[in-house]
Tab-separated table of C-alpha atoms in Angstrom:
chain	number	residue	atom	x	y	z
A	1	UNK	CA	0.000	0.000	0.000
A	2	UNK	CA	1.450	3.331	-1.063
A	3	UNK	CA	0.220	6.297	0.975
A	4	UNK	CA	0.631	9.554	-0.947
A	5	UNK	CA	0.173	13.194	0.001
A	6	UNK	CA	-0.780	14.583	-3.427
A	7	UNK	CA	-4.187	16.157	-3.426
A	8	UNK	CA	-4.557	16.654	-7.189
A	9	UNK	CA	-6.645	13.951	-8.843
A	10	UNK	CA	-4.605	14.172	-12.032
A	11	UNK	CA	-1.263	13.864	-10.190
A	12	UNK	CA	-2.601	10.806	-8.355
A	13	UNK	CA	-3.610	9.217	-11.639
A	14	UNK	CA	-0.225	10.006	-13.200
A	15	UNK	CA	1.489	8.244	-10.307
A	16	UNK	CA	-0.807	5.217	-10.690
A	17	UNK	CA	-0.139	4.990	-14.452
A	18	UNK	CA	3.621	5.163	-13.821
A	19	UNK	CA	3.355	2.402	-11.219
A	20	UNK	CA	1.447	0.287	-13.734
A	21	UNK	CA	4.174	0.769	-16.350
A	22	UNK	CA	7.077	0.089	-14.008
A	23	UNK	CA	5.630	-2.889	-12.124
A	24	UNK	CA	3.415	-4.350	-14.894
A	25	UNK	CA	0.403	-4.186	-12.600
A	26	UNK	CA	-3.013	-2.515	-12.604
A	27	UNK	CA	-3.091	-0.794	-9.205
A	28	UNK	CA	-6.137	0.664	-7.532
A	29	UNK	CA	-5.932	4.419	-7.072
A	30	UNK	CA	-8.001	5.751	-4.187
A	31	UNK	CA	-8.552	9.379	-3.244
A	32	UNK	CA	-10.711	10.600	-0.327
A	33	UNK	CA	-11.743	14.167	0.416
A	34	UNK	CA	-14.112	15.771	2.892
A	35	UNK	CA	-17.173	17.398	1.331
A	36	UNK	CA	-20.168	19.361	2.560
A	37	UNK	CA	-22.997	17.342	4.070
A	38	UNK	CA	-25.270	15.538	1.650
A	39	UNK	CA	-28.137	13.158	2.350
A	40	UNK	CA	-26.803	9.627	1.628
A	41	UNK	CA	-30.193	8.378	0.425
A	42	UNK	CA	-30.540	11.306	-1.999
A	43	UNK	CA	-27.018	10.468	-3.206
A	44	UNK	CA	-28.159	6.853	-3.682
A	45	UNK	CA	-31.169	8.059	-5.689
A	46	UNK	CA	-29.029	10.406	-7.803
A	47	UNK	CA	-26.749	7.461	-8.635
A	48	UNK	CA	-29.635	5.827	-10.483
A	49	UNK	CA	-28.885	8.218	-13.365
A	50	UNK	CA	-25.410	6.691	-13.702
A	51	UNK	CA	-26.851	3.280	-14.710
A	52	UNK	CA	-24.267	1.715	-12.374
A	53	UNK	CA	-25.087	-0.749	-9.602
A	54	UNK	CA	-25.426	0.793	-6.147
A	55	UNK	CA	-24.631	-0.401	-2.637
A	56	UNK	CA	-25.844	0.972	0.686
A	57	UNK	CA	-24.934	0.318	4.296
A	58	UNK	CA	-26.087	2.197	7.359
A	59	UNK	CA	-25.641	1.546	11.054
A	60	UNK	CA	-28.486	3.677	12.333
A	61	UNK	CA	-27.324	3.563	15.955
A	62	UNK	CA	-23.827	4.828	15.037
A	63	UNK	CA	-24.735	7.639	12.598
A	64	UNK	CA	-22.639	5.783	10.017
A	65	UNK	CA	-23.589	5.331	6.364
A	66	UNK	CA	-21.726	4.276	3.223
A	67	UNK	CA	-23.144	4.533	-0.291
A	68	UNK	CA	-21.267	2.939	-3.186
A	69	UNK	CA	-21.759	3.628	-6.894
A	70	UNK	CA	-20.349	1.444	-9.647
A	71	UNK	CA	-17.390	-0.874	-9.306
A	72	UNK	CA	-13.672	-0.199	-9.434
A	73	UNK	CA	-13.068	-3.877	-8.629
A	74	UNK	CA	-15.243	-6.913	-7.888
A	75	UNK	CA	-14.086	-9.699	-5.598
A	76	UNK	CA	-16.109	-12.756	-6.616
A	77	UNK	CA	-15.683	-16.350	-5.494
A	78	UNK	CA	-17.842	-19.440	-5.865
A	79	UNK	CA	-15.643	-21.942	-3.997
A	80	UNK	CA	-13.087	-21.578	-1.149
A	81	UNK	CA	-14.713	-18.213	-0.923
A	82	UNK	CA	-13.366	-16.770	2.329
A	83	UNK	CA	-9.734	-17.794	1.758
A	84	UNK	CA	-9.740	-16.755	-1.889
A	85	UNK	CA	-11.310	-13.379	-1.152
A	86	UNK	CA	-8.884	-12.547	1.639
A	87	UNK	CA	-5.886	-13.336	-0.589
A	88	UNK	CA	-7.159	-11.095	-3.398
A	89	UNK	CA	-8.026	-8.316	-0.917
A	90	UNK	CA	-4.514	-8.342	0.564
A	91	UNK	CA	-2.898	-8.234	-2.885
A	92	UNK	CA	-5.082	-5.309	-3.945
A	93	UNK	CA	-4.121	-3.337	-0.847
A	94	UNK	CA	-0.419	-4.139	-1.250
A	95	UNK	CA	-0.431	-2.614	-4.747
A	96	UNK	CA	-2.878	0.234	-4.081
A	97	UNK	CA	-2.044	3.935	-4.206
A	98	UNK	CA	-4.075	5.734	-1.554
A	99	UNK	CA	-4.600	9.341	-0.574
A	100	UNK	CA	-6.706	9.388	2.596
A	101	UNK	CA	-5.616	11.834	5.323
A	102	UNK	CA	-8.559	10.847	7.559
A	103	UNK	CA	-8.852	8.224	10.282
A	104	UNK	CA	-12.556	7.840	9.609
A	105	UNK	CA	-13.862	4.270	9.325
A	106	UNK	CA	-15.383	3.579	5.932
A	107	UNK	CA	-13.044	5.819	3.921
A	108	UNK	CA	-10.181	4.867	1.619
A	109	UNK	CA	-10.453	1.549	-0.184
A	110	UNK	CA	-13.559	-0.235	1.047
A	111	UNK	CA	-15.335	-3.388	-0.097
A	112	UNK	CA	-19.073	-3.908	0.433
A	113	UNK	CA	-20.878	-7.159	-0.179
A	114	UNK	CA	-21.955	-10.499	1.120
A	115	UNK	CA	-22.310	-14.178	0.441
A	116	UNK	CA	-24.873	-16.914	0.135
A	117	UNK	CA	-26.094	-18.802	3.157
A	118	UNK	CA	-24.963	-22.180	1.805
A	119	UNK	CA	-22.288	-22.270	-0.936
A	120	UNK	CA	-22.843	-25.999	-1.521
A	121	UNK	CA	-26.417	-25.409	-2.679
A	122	UNK	CA	-27.004	-24.790	-6.365
A	123	UNK	CA	-28.502	-21.355	-6.948
A	124	UNK	CA	-32.030	-21.087	-8.284
A	125	UNK	CA	-32.915	-18.601	-11.021
A	126	UNK	CA	-34.134	-16.229	-8.300
A	127	UNK	CA	-30.548	-15.525	-7.208
A	128	UNK	CA	-28.903	-15.749	-10.632
A	129	UNK	CA	-27.273	-12.306	-10.307
A	130	UNK	CA	-25.793	-12.981	-6.857
A	131	UNK	CA	-22.633	-15.149	-6.737
A	132	UNK	CA	-21.927	-17.282	-3.689
A	133	UNK	CA	-19.639	-14.427	-2.614
A	134	UNK	CA	-19.351	-10.934	-4.071
A	135	UNK	CA	-17.705	-7.790	-2.717
A	136	UNK	CA	-17.558	-4.528	-4.626
A	137	UNK	CA	-14.993	-1.769	-4.250
A	138	UNK	CA	-17.117	1.150	-5.455
A	139	UNK	CA	-15.919	3.601	-8.069
A	140	UNK	CA	-17.545	6.413	-6.096
A	141	UNK	CA	-18.318	6.257	-2.401
A	142	UNK	CA	-20.049	8.604	0.005
A	143	UNK	CA	-19.275	8.076	3.699
A	144	UNK	CA	-21.232	9.813	6.432
A	145	UNK	CA	-19.916	9.463	9.961
A	146	UNK	CA	-21.329	11.541	12.787
A	147	UNK	CA	-21.215	15.176	11.540
A	148	UNK	CA	-18.760	14.722	8.661
A	149	UNK	CA	-19.137	13.614	5.052
A	150	UNK	CA	-16.489	12.214	2.700
A	151	UNK	CA	-16.273	11.326	-0.977
A	152	UNK	CA	-13.906	8.617	-2.169
A	153	UNK	CA	-13.023	7.857	-5.786
A	154	UNK	CA	-11.482	4.467	-6.597
A	155	UNK	CA	-10.259	3.426	-10.026
A	156	UNK	CA	-8.096	0.613	-11.365
A	157	UNK	CA	-5.417	2.075	-13.591
A	158	UNK	CA	-3.517	0.454	-16.464
A	159	UNK	CA	-0.245	1.391	-18.160
A	160	UNK	CA	-1.995	2.710	-21.292
A	161	UNK	CA	-4.480	4.952	-19.488
A	162	UNK	CA	-4.407	8.737	-19.915
A	163	UNK	CA	-4.497	10.584	-16.564
A	164	UNK	CA	-6.099	13.766	-17.910
A	165	UNK	CA	-8.916	11.896	-19.644
A	166	UNK	CA	-9.551	9.724	-16.564
A	167	UNK	CA	-9.603	12.764	-14.281
A	168	UNK	CA	-12.067	14.588	-16.540
A	169	UNK	CA	-14.417	11.588	-16.693
A	170	UNK	CA	-14.301	11.051	-12.924
A	171	UNK	CA	-15.004	14.729	-12.258
A	172	UNK	CA	-18.047	14.768	-14.563
A	173	UNK	CA	-19.532	11.736	-12.780
A	174	UNK	CA	-18.785	13.272	-9.390
A	175	UNK	CA	-20.668	16.454	-10.338
A	176	UNK	CA	-23.666	14.422	-11.489
A	177	UNK	CA	-23.788	12.370	-8.262
A	178	UNK	CA	-23.526	15.401	-5.997
A	179	UNK	CA	-26.305	17.188	-7.872
A	180	UNK	CA	-29.152	15.615	-5.910
A	181	UNK	CA	-32.787	16.446	-6.563
A	182	UNK	CA	-33.787	17.029	-2.939
A	183	UNK	CA	-36.721	14.623	-2.962
A	184	UNK	CA	-37.471	10.902	-3.271
A	185	UNK	CA	-40.047	9.295	-5.576
A	186	UNK	CA	-43.194	7.795	-4.085
A	187	UNK	CA	-43.109	4.079	-3.324
A	188	UNK	CA	-45.788	2.075	-5.181
A	189	UNK	CA	-48.495	0.210	-3.284
A	190	UNK	CA	-48.711	-3.531	-2.786
A	191	UNK	CA	-50.921	-5.147	-5.398
A	192	UNK	CA	-50.983	-8.596	-3.775
A	193	UNK	CA	-48.956	-10.954	-1.594
A	194	UNK	CA	-48.605	-14.713	-1.794
A	195	UNK	CA	-47.249	-17.164	0.747
A	196	UNK	CA	-45.052	-19.926	-0.607
A	197	UNK	CA	-46.381	-23.335	0.516
A	198	UNK	CA	-47.316	-22.444	4.143
A	199	UNK	CA	-48.926	-25.839	4.847
A	200	UNK	CA	-45.862	-27.668	3.597
A	201	UNK	CA	-43.650	-25.419	5.756
A	202	UNK	CA	-45.656	-26.280	8.875
A	203	UNK	CA	-45.289	-29.985	8.060
A	204	UNK	CA	-41.529	-29.454	7.815
A	205	UNK	CA	-41.565	-27.811	11.252
A	206	UNK	CA	-43.336	-30.867	12.670
A	207	UNK	CA	-40.856	-33.175	10.981
A	208	UNK	CA	-37.989	-31.106	12.416
A	209	UNK	CA	-39.354	-31.437	15.965
A	210	UNK	CA	-39.598	-35.219	15.509
A	211	UNK	CA	-36.035	-35.246	14.159
A	212	UNK	CA	-34.834	-33.288	17.211
A	213	UNK	CA	-36.727	-35.519	19.665
A	214	UNK	CA	-34.862	-38.497	18.214
A	215	UNK	CA	-31.715	-36.760	19.549
A	216	UNK	CA	-30.488	-36.114	16.035
A	217	UNK	CA	-30.151	-32.361	16.693
A	218	UNK	CA	-30.857	-29.693	19.317
A	219	UNK	CA	-32.140	-26.915	17.060
A	220	UNK	CA	-32.918	-26.421	13.364
A	221	UNK	CA	-33.663	-23.029	11.821
A	222	UNK	CA	-36.257	-23.125	9.052
A	223	UNK	CA	-36.908	-20.227	6.660
A	224	UNK	CA	-39.817	-19.502	4.392
A	225	UNK	CA	-40.657	-17.075	1.596
A	226	UNK	CA	-43.431	-14.590	0.916
A	227	UNK	CA	-43.958	-13.035	-2.516
A	228	UNK	CA	-45.017	-9.414	-2.933
A	229	UNK	CA	-46.238	-7.819	-6.153
A	230	UNK	CA	-46.283	-4.016	-6.363
A	231	UNK	CA	-48.394	-1.730	-8.536
A	232	UNK	CA	-45.204	-0.368	-10.139
A	233	UNK	CA	-41.451	-0.839	-10.023
A	234	UNK	CA	-40.041	-0.618	-6.505
A	235	UNK	CA	-38.135	2.544	-5.537
A	236	UNK	CA	-35.184	1.239	-3.534
A	237	UNK	CA	-34.109	4.671	-2.270
A	238	UNK	CA	-37.568	5.265	-0.783
A	239	UNK	CA	-37.548	1.783	0.745
A	240	UNK	CA	-34.178	2.535	2.369
A	241	UNK	CA	-35.459	5.858	3.659
A	242	UNK	CA	-38.418	4.150	5.325
A	243	UNK	CA	-36.209	1.438	6.808
A	244	UNK	CA	-33.817	3.949	8.373
A	245	UNK	CA	-36.801	5.825	9.825
A	246	UNK	CA	-38.671	2.807	11.178
A	247	UNK	CA	-35.937	0.332	12.159
A	248	UNK	CA	-33.690	1.899	14.825
A	249	UNK	CA	-30.815	-0.188	16.191
A	250	UNK	CA	-30.561	-1.978	12.831
A	251	UNK	CA	-28.188	-2.316	9.908
A	252	UNK	CA	-29.964	-1.080	6.794
A	253	UNK	CA	-28.445	-2.445	3.584
A	254	UNK	CA	-28.946	-2.704	-0.169
A	255	UNK	CA	-26.834	-4.618	-2.673
A	256	UNK	CA	-27.751	-4.030	-6.306
A	257	UNK	CA	-26.564	-6.461	-8.960
A	258	UNK	CA	-27.695	-6.278	-12.593
A	259	UNK	CA	-30.939	-4.574	-11.597
A	260	UNK	CA	-31.891	-6.946	-8.782
A	261	UNK	CA	-31.508	-5.558	-5.260
A	262	UNK	CA	-31.163	-7.388	-1.952
A	263	UNK	CA	-32.510	-5.045	0.749
A	264	UNK	CA	-33.061	-5.339	4.471
A	265	UNK	CA	-32.790	-3.981	8.001
A	266	UNK	CA	-31.028	-6.486	10.221
A	267	UNK	CA	-30.727	-6.074	14.006
A	268	UNK	CA	-28.136	-8.837	14.215
A	269	UNK	CA	-24.455	-7.934	14.146
A	270	UNK	CA	-22.158	-10.815	13.261
A	271	UNK	CA	-18.845	-9.068	13.977
A	272	UNK	CA	-17.383	-5.567	14.102
A	273	UNK	CA	-13.666	-4.799	13.833
A	274	UNK	CA	-11.905	-1.624	14.981
A	275	UNK	CA	-8.206	-2.336	14.434
A	276	UNK	CA	-7.545	-5.130	16.992
A	277	UNK	CA	-10.838	-4.829	18.864
A	278	UNK	CA	-13.706	-7.051	17.772
A	279	UNK	CA	-17.320	-7.240	18.894
A	280	UNK	CA	-19.822	-9.966	18.140
A	281	UNK	CA	-23.484	-10.107	19.100
A	282	UNK	CA	-25.717	-12.926	20.278
A	283	UNK	CA	-29.258	-12.079	19.216
A	284	UNK	CA	-31.635	-15.009	19.540
A	285	UNK	CA	-34.973	-15.411	21.264
A	286	UNK	CA	-37.862	-13.333	19.919
A	287	UNK	CA	-41.124	-11.813	21.136
A	288	UNK	CA	-43.468	-9.100	19.807
A	289	UNK	CA	-43.619	-5.553	21.198
A	290	UNK	CA	-46.482	-4.593	23.500
A	291	UNK	CA	-49.127	-1.993	22.672
A	292	UNK	CA	-48.472	-0.164	25.966
A	293	UNK	CA	-45.345	0.336	28.081
A	294	UNK	CA	-46.726	-1.986	30.741
A	295	UNK	CA	-47.568	-4.722	28.237
A	296	UNK	CA	-44.190	-4.265	26.545
A	297	UNK	CA	-42.391	-4.681	29.865
A	298	UNK	CA	-44.417	-7.806	30.709
A	299	UNK	CA	-43.589	-9.379	27.357
A	300	UNK	CA	-39.896	-8.517	27.806
A	301	UNK	CA	-39.798	-10.020	31.302
A	302	UNK	CA	-41.540	-13.152	30.026
A	303	UNK	CA	-38.989	-13.432	27.200
A	304	UNK	CA	-36.101	-13.188	29.679
A	305	UNK	CA	-37.533	-16.120	31.651
A	306	UNK	CA	-38.873	-18.235	28.786
A	307	UNK	CA	-37.141	-21.623	28.762
A	308	UNK	CA	-37.354	-22.189	24.995
A	309	UNK	CA	-36.020	-18.737	24.094
A	310	UNK	CA	-33.281	-18.818	26.735
A	311	UNK	CA	-32.144	-22.210	25.499
A	312	UNK	CA	-32.103	-20.918	21.933
A	313	UNK	CA	-30.125	-17.853	23.040
A	314	UNK	CA	-27.628	-19.907	25.051
A	315	UNK	CA	-26.882	-22.035	21.966
A	316	UNK	CA	-25.751	-18.876	20.153
A	317	UNK	CA	-23.747	-17.474	23.080
A	318	UNK	CA	-21.832	-20.718	23.573
A	319	UNK	CA	-21.065	-21.125	19.883
A	320	UNK	CA	-19.873	-17.517	19.388
A	321	UNK	CA	-17.637	-17.653	22.449
A	322	UNK	CA	-16.049	-20.924	21.318
A	323	UNK	CA	-15.527	-19.565	17.811
A	324	UNK	CA	-13.910	-16.355	19.045
A	325	UNK	CA	-11.464	-18.327	21.222
A	326	UNK	CA	-9.710	-19.583	18.075
A	327	UNK	CA	-8.712	-16.091	16.938
A	328	UNK	CA	-9.090	-13.784	19.937
A	329	UNK	CA	-7.904	-13.140	23.472
A	330	UNK	CA	-9.464	-11.237	26.400
A	331	UNK	CA	-12.965	-12.492	25.596
A	332	UNK	CA	-15.654	-10.810	27.701
A	333	UNK	CA	-19.188	-12.250	27.837
A	334	UNK	CA	-21.894	-11.036	30.286
A	335	UNK	CA	-23.526	-13.781	32.346
A	336	UNK	CA	-27.121	-12.793	31.486
A	337	UNK	CA	-28.782	-11.417	28.340
A	338	UNK	CA	-30.755	-8.184	28.193
A	339	UNK	CA	-33.710	-7.115	26.049
A	340	UNK	CA	-32.912	-5.538	22.668
A	341	UNK	CA	-35.997	-3.580	21.489
A	342	UNK	CA	-36.911	-2.965	17.850
A	343	UNK	CA	-40.007	-1.400	16.306
A	344	UNK	CA	-41.921	-4.660	15.765
A	345	UNK	CA	-39.949	-7.156	17.852
A	346	UNK	CA	-37.774	-7.555	20.908
A	347	UNK	CA	-34.899	-9.997	21.275
A	348	UNK	CA	-32.558	-11.457	23.860
A	349	UNK	CA	-29.156	-9.804	23.448
A	350	UNK	CA	-25.629	-10.612	24.685
A	351	UNK	CA	-22.504	-8.778	23.415
A	352	UNK	CA	-19.128	-10.544	23.106
A	353	UNK	CA	-16.031	-8.294	23.185
A	354	UNK	CA	-12.539	-9.565	22.400
A	355	UNK	CA	-9.060	-8.685	21.109
A	356	UNK	CA	-7.975	-10.068	17.744
A	357	UNK	CA	-4.776	-12.120	17.909
A	358	UNK	CA	-1.898	-11.180	15.615
A	359	UNK	CA	-2.104	-12.781	12.175
A	360	UNK	CA	-5.895	-13.061	12.090
A	361	UNK	CA	-8.521	-10.912	10.400
A	362	UNK	CA	-12.244	-10.293	10.262
A	363	UNK	CA	-12.424	-12.913	7.487
A	364	UNK	CA	-11.283	-15.611	9.915
A	365	UNK	CA	-14.064	-14.746	12.345
A	366	UNK	CA	-16.722	-14.613	9.617
A	367	UNK	CA	-15.682	-18.018	8.326
A	368	UNK	CA	-15.855	-19.506	11.806
A	369	UNK	CA	-19.099	-17.876	12.951
A	370	UNK	CA	-21.268	-18.448	9.894
A	371	UNK	CA	-23.829	-19.841	10.148
A	372	UNK	CA	-24.585	-19.055	13.770
A	373	UNK	CA	-27.096	-21.242	15.643
A	374	UNK	CA	-29.587	-18.373	15.195
A	375	UNK	CA	-29.688	-19.022	11.420
A	376	UNK	CA	-28.512	-22.621	11.040
A	377	UNK	CA	-28.968	-24.680	14.164
A	378	UNK	CA	-27.162	-26.969	16.612
A	379	UNK	CA	-25.134	-29.002	15.895
A	380	UNK	CA	-24.166	-27.116	12.762
A	381	UNK	CA	-23.525	-29.977	10.342
A	382	UNK	CA	-26.694	-31.923	11.207
A	383	UNK	CA	-28.926	-28.867	11.089
A	384	UNK	CA	-27.469	-27.717	7.749
A	385	UNK	CA	-27.942	-31.189	6.286
A	386	UNK	CA	-31.599	-31.115	7.361
A	387	UNK	CA	-32.070	-27.644	5.846
A	388	UNK	CA	-30.507	-28.703	2.533
A	389	UNK	CA	-32.785	-31.715	2.266
A	390	UNK	CA	-36.093	-30.359	3.550
A	391	UNK	CA	-36.235	-26.572	3.236
A	392	UNK	CA	-38.058	-25.530	0.088
A	393	UNK	CA	-36.820	-21.942	-0.170
A	394	UNK	CA	-33.544	-20.912	-1.805
A	395	UNK	CA	-32.154	-18.569	0.846
A	396	UNK	CA	-29.534	-17.030	-1.418
A	397	UNK	CA	-27.937	-14.216	0.616
A	398	UNK	CA	-30.687	-14.329	3.241
A	399	UNK	CA	-29.299	-15.334	6.651
A	400	UNK	CA	-25.678	-14.931	5.526
A	401	UNK	CA	-23.002	-12.344	6.373
A	402	UNK	CA	-23.268	-8.967	4.622
A	403	UNK	CA	-21.176	-5.911	5.368
A	404	UNK	CA	-17.964	-4.037	4.645
A	405	UNK	CA	-14.256	-3.790	5.416
A	406	UNK	CA	-11.759	-1.039	4.656
A	407	UNK	CA	-8.026	-0.550	4.119
A	408	UNK	CA	-7.586	0.759	7.685
A	409	UNK	CA	-8.595	-2.524	9.391
A	410	UNK	CA	-12.125	-1.484	10.157
A	411	UNK	CA	-15.209	-3.431	9.180
A	412	UNK	CA	-18.618	-4.639	10.218
A	413	UNK	CA	-20.842	-7.525	9.190
A	414	UNK	CA	-24.441	-8.290	10.001
A	415	UNK	CA	-26.571	-11.378	9.468
A	416	UNK	CA	-28.901	-10.623	6.558
A	417	UNK	CA	-32.310	-11.163	8.139
A	418	UNK	CA	-35.491	-9.003	7.887
A	419	UNK	CA	-34.743	-8.800	4.182
A	420	UNK	CA	-35.981	-9.354	0.669
A	421	UNK	CA	-34.859	-9.558	-2.937
A	422	UNK	CA	-36.447	-6.871	-5.129
A	423	UNK	CA	-36.786	-7.517	-8.855
A	424	UNK	CA	-38.686	-4.798	-10.673
A	425	UNK	CA	-42.236	-4.725	-9.313
A	426	UNK	CA	-41.813	-7.945	-7.328
A	427	UNK	CA	-40.103	-8.853	-4.072
A	428	UNK	CA	-39.301	-12.147	-2.389
A	429	UNK	CA	-39.274	-11.681	1.390
A	430	UNK	CA	-37.628	-14.139	3.777
A	431	UNK	CA	-38.128	-14.998	7.448
A	432	UNK	CA	-37.162	-17.911	9.661
A	433	UNK	CA	-37.279	-19.199	13.214
A	434	UNK	CA	-35.451	-21.678	15.398
A	435	UNK	CA	-37.168	-25.042	15.831
A	436	UNK	CA	-36.556	-26.992	19.044
A	437	UNK	CA	-38.155	-30.151	20.371
A	438	UNK	CA	-41.236	-28.440	21.852
A	439	UNK	CA	-41.898	-26.049	18.960
A	440	UNK	CA	-45.491	-25.742	17.743
A	441	UNK	CA	-45.851	-25.336	13.945
A	442	UNK	CA	-48.627	-22.745	14.197
A	443	UNK	CA	-46.731	-20.648	16.744
A	444	UNK	CA	-43.567	-20.731	14.627
A	445	UNK	CA	-45.611	-19.762	11.567
A	446	UNK	CA	-46.990	-16.717	13.434
A	447	UNK	CA	-43.456	-15.762	14.521
A	448	UNK	CA	-42.336	-15.659	10.890
A	449	UNK	CA	-45.354	-13.464	10.078
A	450	UNK	CA	-44.084	-10.949	12.642
A	451	UNK	CA	-40.605	-11.107	11.117
A	452	UNK	CA	-41.987	-10.290	7.668
A	453	UNK	CA	-43.396	-7.022	9.019
A	454	UNK	CA	-40.324	-4.734	8.751
A	455	UNK	CA	-40.085	-5.321	4.988
A	456	UNK	CA	-43.827	-5.533	4.343
A	457	UNK	CA	-44.446	-2.211	6.072
A	458	UNK	CA	-41.923	-0.287	3.957
A	459	UNK	CA	-43.203	-1.866	0.749
A	460	UNK	CA	-46.676	-0.504	1.404
A	461	UNK	CA	-48.173	-3.371	3.389
């Protein structure tokens, strides 16, 4: 990684072209500057004019948002995905030429993306535009953190490129992106919704409880799908705006690929990295919110003392702690969970703080943690085998890690729940729940209905 002090875009590009000629490489050139405040969602909407794919990530509790436009480089892997991606990422950073005088997380070279829940499962046509793993280093990137705003331009440069022409083209696109309209289009209404084989799903729940009672597993997470048809093409920027307004304490995300867009608002952090400090989250055990403060408190207290939900939560806590021990030291886990409130739901929550050991990265932790018991089951191999054989839905990226990492050893990944895949005027929504030996199919079905609500409500339902 070459850190440079030049502030002229053209001089940066000249240096990158010279590096390409001398070293016979195609380095990434990255330049970050602070700009006046701009609404990230309006920036996302303005990027639609560019005809480039867009990415969006927001941690609503941290006042942190990243919007990516286009691709300077795509990291894509179908097999050995974690190891292969980390090797390519390291090589890119070693050769990169970076001007970034800020310590702000989410600036400089940053990759946003995710992966499929199960890379051994053949993709259906629904997820044809989403590889088993795909991370994008955006060509243009807006980062909002607390009260500051930054614009980063990334471009891969070759030995035959012309710095002046590249600089002129980048500047024209920058001007277009920063020229926001000041308003968002109206979201269309829902025309109709359709549940995918609900009776069959309930039968699968019953079969899973029988399977568990035979001591073949402790917990199996089953997901199902709900189809939504809109009166017109979905407006992703408006959907994101509604999600950020209505889903506090969540990670709001959108990953656009060839016109399809995977969108959601997940409350479940998988892992966060700040240099050597890492934080994971155990979020398992679910109940609805009450209509009054008193009812809400009663439901929360009941959730804290509910045997099924506590057992489900303890599965996740134990697994995350054991996984972190392989790569971390100074692991701190509270003895009891607390309630984590969201708009429609409340969950049992336990944070896990640790220090990353030398030689390990956020990729190591992701590879070890996924899938957590909250999305796969316990034991992992038996529950995944059951899901592969009996679950009708193709989860795609649902339930898998999505997030970002940057060139300054910062990053954050969430588990992609409360989400859906938007394709034109249609959306496939996904929800799941953990099945244990005393699960009742009808009760689990109603729990998934609650979990559909965050996406249904912002799509006009």
